[in-house]
XYZ file of C-alpha atoms in Angstrom:
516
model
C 49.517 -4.792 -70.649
C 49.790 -3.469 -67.554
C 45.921 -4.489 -66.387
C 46.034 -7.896 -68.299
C 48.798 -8.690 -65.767
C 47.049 -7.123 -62.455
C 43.927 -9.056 -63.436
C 46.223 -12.481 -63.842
C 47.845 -11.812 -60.370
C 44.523 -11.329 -58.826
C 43.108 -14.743 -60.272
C 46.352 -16.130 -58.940
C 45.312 -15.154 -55.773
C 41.687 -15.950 -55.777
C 42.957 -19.362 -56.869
C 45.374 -19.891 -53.875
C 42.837 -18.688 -51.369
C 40.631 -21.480 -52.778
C 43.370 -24.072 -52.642
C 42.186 -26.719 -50.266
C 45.223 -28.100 -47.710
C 45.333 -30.921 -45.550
C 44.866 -28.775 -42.438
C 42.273 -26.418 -42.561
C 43.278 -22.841 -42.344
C 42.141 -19.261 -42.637
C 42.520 -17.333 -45.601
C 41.831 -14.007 -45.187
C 43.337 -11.313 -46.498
C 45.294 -8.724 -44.837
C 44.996 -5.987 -47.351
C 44.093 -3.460 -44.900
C 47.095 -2.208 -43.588
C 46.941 0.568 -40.671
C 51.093 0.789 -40.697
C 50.594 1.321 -45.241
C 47.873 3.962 -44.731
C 46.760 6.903 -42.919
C 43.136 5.487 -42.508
C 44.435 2.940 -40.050
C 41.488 1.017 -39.024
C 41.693 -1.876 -36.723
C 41.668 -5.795 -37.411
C 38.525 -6.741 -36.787
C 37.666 -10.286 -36.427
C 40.775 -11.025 -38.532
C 41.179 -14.189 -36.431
C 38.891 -16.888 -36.923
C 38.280 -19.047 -33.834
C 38.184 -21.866 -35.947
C 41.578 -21.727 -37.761
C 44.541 -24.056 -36.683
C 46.652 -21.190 -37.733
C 45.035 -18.357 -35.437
C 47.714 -16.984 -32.882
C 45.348 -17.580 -29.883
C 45.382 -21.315 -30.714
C 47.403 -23.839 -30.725
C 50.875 -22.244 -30.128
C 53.572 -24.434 -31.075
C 55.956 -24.380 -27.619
C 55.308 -21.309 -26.088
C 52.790 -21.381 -22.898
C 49.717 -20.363 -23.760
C 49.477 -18.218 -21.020
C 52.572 -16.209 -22.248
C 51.424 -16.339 -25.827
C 47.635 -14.960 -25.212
C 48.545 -12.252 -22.787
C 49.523 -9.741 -25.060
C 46.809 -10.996 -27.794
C 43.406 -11.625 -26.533
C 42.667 -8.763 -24.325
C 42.570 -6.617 -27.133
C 40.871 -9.638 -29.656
C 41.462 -7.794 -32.756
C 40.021 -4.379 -31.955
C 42.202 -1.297 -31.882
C 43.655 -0.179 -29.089
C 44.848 3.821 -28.390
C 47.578 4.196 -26.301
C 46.368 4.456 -22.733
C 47.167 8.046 -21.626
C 44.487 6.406 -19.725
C 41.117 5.382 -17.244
C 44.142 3.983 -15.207
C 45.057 7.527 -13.850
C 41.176 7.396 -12.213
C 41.731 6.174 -8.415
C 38.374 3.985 -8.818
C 39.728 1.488 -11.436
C 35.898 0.140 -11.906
C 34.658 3.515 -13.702
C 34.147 2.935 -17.305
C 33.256 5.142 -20.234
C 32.679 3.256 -23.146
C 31.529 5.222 -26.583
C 30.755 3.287 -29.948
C 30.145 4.662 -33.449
C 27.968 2.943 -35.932
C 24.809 2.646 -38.327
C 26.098 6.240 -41.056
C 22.881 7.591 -42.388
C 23.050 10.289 -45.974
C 20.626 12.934 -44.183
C 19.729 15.758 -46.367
C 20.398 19.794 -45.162
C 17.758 21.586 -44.065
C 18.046 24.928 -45.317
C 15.229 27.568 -46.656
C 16.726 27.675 -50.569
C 13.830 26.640 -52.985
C 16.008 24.471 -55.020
C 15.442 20.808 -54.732
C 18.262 18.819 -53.322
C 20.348 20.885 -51.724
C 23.350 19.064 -50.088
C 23.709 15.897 -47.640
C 26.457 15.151 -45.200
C 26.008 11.640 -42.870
C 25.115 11.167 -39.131
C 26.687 8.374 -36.828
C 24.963 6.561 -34.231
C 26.833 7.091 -31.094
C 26.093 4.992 -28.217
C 27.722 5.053 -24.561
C 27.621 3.107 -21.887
C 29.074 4.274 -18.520
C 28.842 4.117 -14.610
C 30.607 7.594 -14.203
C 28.185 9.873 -12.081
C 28.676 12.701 -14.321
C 26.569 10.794 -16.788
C 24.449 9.489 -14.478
C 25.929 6.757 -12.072
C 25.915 3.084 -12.852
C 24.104 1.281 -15.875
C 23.321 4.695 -17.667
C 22.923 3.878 -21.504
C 21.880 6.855 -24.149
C 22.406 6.921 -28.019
C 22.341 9.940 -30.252
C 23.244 11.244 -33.993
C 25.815 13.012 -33.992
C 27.449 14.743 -37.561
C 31.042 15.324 -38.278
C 30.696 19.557 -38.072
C 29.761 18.440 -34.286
C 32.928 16.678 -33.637
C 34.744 19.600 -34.892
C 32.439 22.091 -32.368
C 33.283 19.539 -29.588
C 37.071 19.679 -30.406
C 37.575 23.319 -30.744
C 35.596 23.785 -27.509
C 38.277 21.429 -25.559
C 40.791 23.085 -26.921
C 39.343 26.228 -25.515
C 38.449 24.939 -21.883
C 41.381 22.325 -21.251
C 44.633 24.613 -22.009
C 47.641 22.906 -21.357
C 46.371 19.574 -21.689
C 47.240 16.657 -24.304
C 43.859 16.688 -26.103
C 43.740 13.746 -28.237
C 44.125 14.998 -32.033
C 40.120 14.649 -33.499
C 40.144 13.559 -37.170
C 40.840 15.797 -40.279
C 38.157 16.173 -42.609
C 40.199 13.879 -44.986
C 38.838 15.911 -48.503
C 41.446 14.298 -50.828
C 40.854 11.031 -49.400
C 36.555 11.966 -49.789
C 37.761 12.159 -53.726
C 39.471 9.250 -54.560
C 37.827 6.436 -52.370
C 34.507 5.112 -53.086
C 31.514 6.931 -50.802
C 31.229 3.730 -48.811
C 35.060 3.040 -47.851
C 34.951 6.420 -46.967
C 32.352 6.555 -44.445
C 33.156 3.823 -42.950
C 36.701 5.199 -42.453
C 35.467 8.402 -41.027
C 33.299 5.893 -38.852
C 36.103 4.003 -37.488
C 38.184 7.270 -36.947
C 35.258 8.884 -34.859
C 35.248 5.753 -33.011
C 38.792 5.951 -32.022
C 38.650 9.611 -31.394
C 36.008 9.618 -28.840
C 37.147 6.397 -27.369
C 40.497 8.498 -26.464
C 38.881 11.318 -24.703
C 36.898 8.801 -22.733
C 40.406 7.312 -21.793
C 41.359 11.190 -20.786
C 41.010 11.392 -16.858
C 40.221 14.885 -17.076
C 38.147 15.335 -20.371
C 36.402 12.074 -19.876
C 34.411 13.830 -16.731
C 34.042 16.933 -18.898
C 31.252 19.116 -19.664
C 31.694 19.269 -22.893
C 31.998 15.752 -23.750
C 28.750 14.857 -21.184
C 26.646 17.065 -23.745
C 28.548 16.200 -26.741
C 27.157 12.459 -25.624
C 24.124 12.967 -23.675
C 22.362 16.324 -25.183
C 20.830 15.723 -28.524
C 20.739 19.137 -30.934
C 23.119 21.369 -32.731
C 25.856 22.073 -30.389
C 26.753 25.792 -30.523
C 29.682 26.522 -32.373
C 32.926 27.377 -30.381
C 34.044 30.921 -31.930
C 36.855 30.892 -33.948
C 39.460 33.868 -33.572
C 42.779 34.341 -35.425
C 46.340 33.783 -33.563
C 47.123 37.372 -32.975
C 43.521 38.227 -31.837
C 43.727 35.106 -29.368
C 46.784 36.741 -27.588
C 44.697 40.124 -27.201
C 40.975 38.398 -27.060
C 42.640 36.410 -24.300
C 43.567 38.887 -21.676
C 40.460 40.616 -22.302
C 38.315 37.173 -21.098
C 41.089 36.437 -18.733
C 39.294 38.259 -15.955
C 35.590 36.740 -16.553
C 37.119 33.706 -16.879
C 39.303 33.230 -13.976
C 37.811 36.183 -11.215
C 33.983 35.680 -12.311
C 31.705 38.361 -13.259
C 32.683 40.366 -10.299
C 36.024 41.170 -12.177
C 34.554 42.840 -14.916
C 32.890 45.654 -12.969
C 34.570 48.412 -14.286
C 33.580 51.686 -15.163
C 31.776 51.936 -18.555
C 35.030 54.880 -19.708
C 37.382 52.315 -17.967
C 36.093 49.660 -20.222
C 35.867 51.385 -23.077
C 39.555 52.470 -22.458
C 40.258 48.781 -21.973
C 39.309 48.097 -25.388
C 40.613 50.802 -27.368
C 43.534 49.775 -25.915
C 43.736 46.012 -26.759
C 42.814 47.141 -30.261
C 45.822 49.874 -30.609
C 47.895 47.064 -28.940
C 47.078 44.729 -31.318
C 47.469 46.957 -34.168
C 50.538 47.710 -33.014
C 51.992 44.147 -32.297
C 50.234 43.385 -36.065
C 52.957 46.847 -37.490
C 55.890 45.419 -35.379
C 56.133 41.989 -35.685
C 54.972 41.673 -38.951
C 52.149 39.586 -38.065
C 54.799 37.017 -36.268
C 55.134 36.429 -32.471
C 58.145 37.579 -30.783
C 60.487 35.392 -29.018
C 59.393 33.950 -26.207
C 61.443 33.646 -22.661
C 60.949 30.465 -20.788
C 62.798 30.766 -17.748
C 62.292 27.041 -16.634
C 64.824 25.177 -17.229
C 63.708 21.585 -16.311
C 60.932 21.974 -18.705
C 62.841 23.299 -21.738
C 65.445 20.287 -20.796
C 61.718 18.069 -20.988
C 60.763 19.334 -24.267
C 64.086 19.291 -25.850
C 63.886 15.336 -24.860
C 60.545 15.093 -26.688
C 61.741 16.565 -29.583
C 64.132 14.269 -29.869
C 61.883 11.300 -28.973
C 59.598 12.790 -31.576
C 61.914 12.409 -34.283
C 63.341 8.823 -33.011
C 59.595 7.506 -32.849
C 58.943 9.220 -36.617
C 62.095 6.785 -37.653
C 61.386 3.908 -35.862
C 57.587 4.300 -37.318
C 58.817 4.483 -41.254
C 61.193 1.529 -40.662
C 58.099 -0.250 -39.045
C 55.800 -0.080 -42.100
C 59.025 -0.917 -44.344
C 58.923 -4.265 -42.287
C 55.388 -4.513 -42.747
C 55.447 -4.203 -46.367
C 58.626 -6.740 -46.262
C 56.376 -9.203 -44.774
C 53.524 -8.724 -47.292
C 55.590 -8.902 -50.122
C 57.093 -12.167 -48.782
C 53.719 -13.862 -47.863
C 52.355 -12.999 -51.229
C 55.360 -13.922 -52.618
C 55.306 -17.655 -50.839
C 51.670 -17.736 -52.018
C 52.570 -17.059 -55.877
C 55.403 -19.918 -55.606
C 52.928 -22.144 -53.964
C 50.040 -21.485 -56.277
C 53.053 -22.306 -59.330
C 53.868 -25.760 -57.680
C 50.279 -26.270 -57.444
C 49.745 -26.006 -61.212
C 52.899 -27.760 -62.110
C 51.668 -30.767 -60.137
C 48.674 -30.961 -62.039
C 50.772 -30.860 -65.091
C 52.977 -33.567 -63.400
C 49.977 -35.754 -62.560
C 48.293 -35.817 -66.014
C 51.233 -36.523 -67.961
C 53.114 -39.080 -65.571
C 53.007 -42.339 -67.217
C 55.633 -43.865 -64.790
C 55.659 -44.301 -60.874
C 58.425 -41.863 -60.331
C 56.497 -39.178 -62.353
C 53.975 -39.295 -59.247
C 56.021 -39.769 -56.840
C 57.566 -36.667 -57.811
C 54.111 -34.923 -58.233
C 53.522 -35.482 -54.875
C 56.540 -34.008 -53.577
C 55.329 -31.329 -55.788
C 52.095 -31.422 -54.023
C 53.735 -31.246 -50.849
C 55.905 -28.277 -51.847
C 53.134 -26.153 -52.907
C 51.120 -26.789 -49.389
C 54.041 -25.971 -47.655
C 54.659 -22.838 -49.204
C 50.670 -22.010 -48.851
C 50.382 -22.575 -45.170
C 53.803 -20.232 -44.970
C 52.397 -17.748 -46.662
C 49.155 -17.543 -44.811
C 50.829 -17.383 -41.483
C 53.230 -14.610 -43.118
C 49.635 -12.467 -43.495
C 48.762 -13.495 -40.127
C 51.676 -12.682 -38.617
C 51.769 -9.072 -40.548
C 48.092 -8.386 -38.912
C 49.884 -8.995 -35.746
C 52.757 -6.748 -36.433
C 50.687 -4.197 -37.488
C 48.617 -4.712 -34.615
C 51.385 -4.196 -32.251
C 53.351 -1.623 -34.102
C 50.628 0.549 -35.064
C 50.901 1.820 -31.471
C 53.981 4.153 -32.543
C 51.123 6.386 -35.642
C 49.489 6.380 -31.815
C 51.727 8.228 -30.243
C 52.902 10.175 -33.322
C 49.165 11.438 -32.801
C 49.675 12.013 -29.157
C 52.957 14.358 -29.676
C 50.939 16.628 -31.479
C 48.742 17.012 -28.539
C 51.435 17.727 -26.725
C 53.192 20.334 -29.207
C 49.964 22.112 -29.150
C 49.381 21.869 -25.101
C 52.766 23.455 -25.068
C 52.218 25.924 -27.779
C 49.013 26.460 -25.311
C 51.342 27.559 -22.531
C 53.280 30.193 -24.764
C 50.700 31.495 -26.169
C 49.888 32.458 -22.029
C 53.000 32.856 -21.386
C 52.819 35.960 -24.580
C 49.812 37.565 -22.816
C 51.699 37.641 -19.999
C 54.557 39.214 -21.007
C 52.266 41.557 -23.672
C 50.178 42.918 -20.705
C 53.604 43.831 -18.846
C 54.865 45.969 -21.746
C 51.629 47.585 -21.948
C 51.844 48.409 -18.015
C 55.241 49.587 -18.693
C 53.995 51.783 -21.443
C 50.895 52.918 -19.786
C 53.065 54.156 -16.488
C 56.168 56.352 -18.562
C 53.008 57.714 -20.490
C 51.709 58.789 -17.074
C 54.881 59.844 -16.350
C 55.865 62.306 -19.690
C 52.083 64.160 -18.980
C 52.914 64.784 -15.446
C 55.477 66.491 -16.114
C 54.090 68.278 -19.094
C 51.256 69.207 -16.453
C 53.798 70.542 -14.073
C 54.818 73.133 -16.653
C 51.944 74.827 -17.019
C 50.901 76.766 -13.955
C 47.625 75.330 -12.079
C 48.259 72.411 -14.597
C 46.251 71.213 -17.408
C 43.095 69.853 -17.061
C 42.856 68.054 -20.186
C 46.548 66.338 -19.116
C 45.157 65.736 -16.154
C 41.690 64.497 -17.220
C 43.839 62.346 -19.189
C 45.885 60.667 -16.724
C 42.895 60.033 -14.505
C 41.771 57.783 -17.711
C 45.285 56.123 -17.914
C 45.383 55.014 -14.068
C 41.931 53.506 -14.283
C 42.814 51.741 -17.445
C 45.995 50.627 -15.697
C 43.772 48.958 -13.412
C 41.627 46.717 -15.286
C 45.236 45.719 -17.099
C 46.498 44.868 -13.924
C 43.801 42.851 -13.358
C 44.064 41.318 -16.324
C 47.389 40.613 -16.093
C 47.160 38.811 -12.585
C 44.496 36.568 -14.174
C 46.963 36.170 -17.483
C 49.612 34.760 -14.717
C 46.990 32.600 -13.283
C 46.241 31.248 -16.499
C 49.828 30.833 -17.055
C 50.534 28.873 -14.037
C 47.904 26.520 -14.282
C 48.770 25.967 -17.583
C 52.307 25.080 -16.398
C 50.728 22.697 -13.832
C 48.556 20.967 -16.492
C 51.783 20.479 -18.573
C 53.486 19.112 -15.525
C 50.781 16.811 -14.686
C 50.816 15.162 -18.103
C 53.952 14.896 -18.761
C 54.098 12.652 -15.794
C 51.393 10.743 -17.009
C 53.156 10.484 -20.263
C 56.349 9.236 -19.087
C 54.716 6.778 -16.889
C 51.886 4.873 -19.417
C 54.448 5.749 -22.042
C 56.601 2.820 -20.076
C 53.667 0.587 -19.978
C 52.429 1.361 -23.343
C 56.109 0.230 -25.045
C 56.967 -2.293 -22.995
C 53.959 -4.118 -23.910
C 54.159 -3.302 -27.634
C 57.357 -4.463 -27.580
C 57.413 -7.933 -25.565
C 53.728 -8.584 -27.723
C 56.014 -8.153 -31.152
C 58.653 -10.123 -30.127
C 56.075 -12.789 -28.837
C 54.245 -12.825 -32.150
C 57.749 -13.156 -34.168
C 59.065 -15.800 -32.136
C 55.786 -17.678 -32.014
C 55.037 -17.232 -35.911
C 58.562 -18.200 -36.639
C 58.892 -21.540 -34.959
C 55.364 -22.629 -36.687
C 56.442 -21.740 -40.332
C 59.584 -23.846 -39.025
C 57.708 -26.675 -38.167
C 55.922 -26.517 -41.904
C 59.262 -26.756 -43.374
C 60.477 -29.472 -40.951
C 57.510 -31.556 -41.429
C 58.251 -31.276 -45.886
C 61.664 -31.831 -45.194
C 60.776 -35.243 -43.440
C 58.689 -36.209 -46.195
C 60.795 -35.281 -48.778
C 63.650 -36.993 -47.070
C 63.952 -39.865 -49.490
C 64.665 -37.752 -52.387
């Protein structure tokens, strides 16, 4: 029953799409619905240039100078929020990066069974005038696989600590499942698309190393290496001082080193025994940031609100547009009935107030599905920036997680130094002391050393990690302003604008069906 009535509602539909008006109009379907689903993919030549009923033309009162500005630079195609190019002091530099052309390859691999598996490469083409990729009208294409966007992720996450890296796609197995192969890649397509296009809007990534090769270098990329979160806090001190000194830091002697490590492994064991495989608490003693974050947290949970209530209104509008639609698409059919059996003047008179009715309620309900493209459009911006607060949960998880090193390399000083202490003074005891005490502490103060140094590059790390937080969150606040304030004058433009033509539908029947 159920699919006998799913099939009449789509032949409704097919049959209103086909009705033909007295003013020609578009009638595409907004089905796709970025605010509705988590594979929000952008309207794409949802406009036609030739529709009276397109928001770039013809706009009932409003100047069309007010009514384009928030529409047309953007024509359809999505737009990120900014966290932006604009930061760069030379506004002419441009990255752009586009996705396209998925090809099924199949994997190489040295198993004698035919087939084996296949995965799909995109064609990724940018176009740029940065000098890092080669100065003005450089243009290079490559393939690129999805296992290479995850390398190129994990590997920013690695080098740009502290930062709001722009969330990469999941690999989206459910969804793989239940939609057909094609919808599929294509998502994944459109996804890539807008993940790359962000880190080109990054003004630090954007000029990256990692994203130059990820662009320029065709090849495997090598994989990033992939530790667990307890072994990052240890791992982490011990690269601290190649990392931030240079090589020069690690010259150590080969019993210091060895010390070093036996260390960081008892260390961790003994964090892993403690804590119960938890981090302990950690102390942030600045205030104006902790009074920053607490505001973000908030704002997180405000712009998670704001975002359900936004698709509710989205889905108001489509049920209302495909509602008009149905009622015109009934007026339609009871003209015809009206028409065929009218044997009097006044029957067709009335059929063509019929008539009238149902093109009324047509035209509405096409403008109701442009107008919800437009919402979406506009709206979609706050799933953006639900994206871009978990870039910045995890740039400030980045600066505890230094902020633990820290802190885990003091207690191991402190522990190091009163066990320096207690065989001292067992030393002392025995007359001419003992050697092996003493041989002992000899290792000890050489191992303190290399954790010293390790610690001083831990704070170093720390503090520019606090400085990249700073930085951002300043850039935040600022294109954060920019970003709403246009999102929200465009909505209201869009509403206003949509509103007064769907009144000017129902004026224009109510003047004709005055004489009734």
């Amino acid at each position: 029953m159920m699919g006998h009535e799913e099939t009449d509602v789509h032949e409704s539909r097919e049959e209103m799409e086909s009705l033909v008006l007295d003013e020609p109009s578009n009638g595409r379907s907004s089905s796709d619905n970025p605010l509705l689903s988590s594979a929000s993919s952008s309207f794409i030549d949802r406009q036609s240039p030739d529709s009276s009923f397109n928001t770039f033309l013809d706009p009932p009162s409003y100047a069309e100078a007010i009514f384009t500005s928030f529409d047309s630079s953007s024509n359809g195609h999505d737009e990120s929020p900014r966290l932006s190019s604009n930061s760069n002091p030379r506004s002419s530099d441009y990255l752009y990066i586009s996705v396209s052309d998925p090809q099924k390859e199949q994997e190489l691999s040295n198993s004698l069974v035919s087939g084996g598996t296949t995965y799909y490469t995109y064609l990724i083409t940018t176009r740029t005038n940065l000098p890092e990729f080669g100065g003005p009208g450089s243009e290079f294409t490559l393939r690129r696989r999805f296992r290479d966007v995850v390398t190129l992720s994990d590997r920013l996450s690695e080098s740009y600590r502290g930062f709001f890296i722009p969330i990469r796609p999941d690999k989206s197995v459910v969804e793989s499942q239940v939609m057909s192969k094609q919808e599929f890649v294509e998502q994944r397509r459109v996804l890539l698309e807008r993940y790359l296009r962000r880190l080109a809007a990054h003004p630090a990534i954007r000029r990256s190393e990692e994203l130059r090769v990820f662009l320029e270098v065709k090849g495997k990329l090598p994989l990033a290496r992939s530790i667990d979160v307890a072994s990052s806090v240890i791992d982490g001190a011990a690269r601290l001082p190649r990392q931030l000194l240079g090589d020069e830091a690690m010259d150590v002697s080969a019993k210091g080193g060895r010390d070093l490590l036996r260390m960081f492994k008892e260390l961790k064991q003994a964090m892993t025994n403690d804590w119960g495989g938890t981090k302990p608490l950690v102390v942030e003693e600045d205030k104006e940031f902790m009074e920053r974050k607490e505001r973000l947290v908030e704002f997180e949970h405000q712009l998670s609100n704001v975002s359900l209530q936004a698709e509710s209104l989205v889905k108001s509008q489509q049920d209302i547009g495909e509602t008009m639609g149905e009622l015109g698409l009934a007026f339609v059919k009871l003209t015809k009935f009206e028409m065929e059996e009218a044997l009097f003047e006044s029957q067709r008179a009335r059929a063509t107030d019929t008539k009238n009715v149902a093109t009324a309620a047509v035209k509405a309900s096409r403008l109701y599905r442009e107008l919800n493209a437009q919402t979406v459009k506009h709206l979609d911006k706050l799933h953006d920036y639900l994206g871009i607060m978990l870039a910045v949960n995890n740039a400030f998880a980045d600066r505890s997680s230094a902020l633990l090193t820290v802190q885990t390399l003091s207690s191991e000083l402190a522990s190091l130094h009163l066990r320096i202490e207690k065989l001292e003074a067992a030393s002392l005891k025995i007359f001419g002391g003992d050697r092996s005490r003493i041989r002992k502490i000899e290792e000890l103060k050489e191992t303190i050393r290399v954790t010293e140094d390790a610690k001083t590059c831990a704070e170093r790390e720390y503090e520019q990690i606090k400085e990249n937080n700073r930085s951002e969150l300043e850039r935040l606040d600022k294109e954060r302003h920019d970003d709403f304030m246009s999102m929200l004058r465009g909505f209201v433009v869009n509403q206003a604008g949509y509103a007064e033509k769907m009144a000017n539908v129902w004026e224009k029947l109510a003047e004709e069906t005055d004489h009734l």
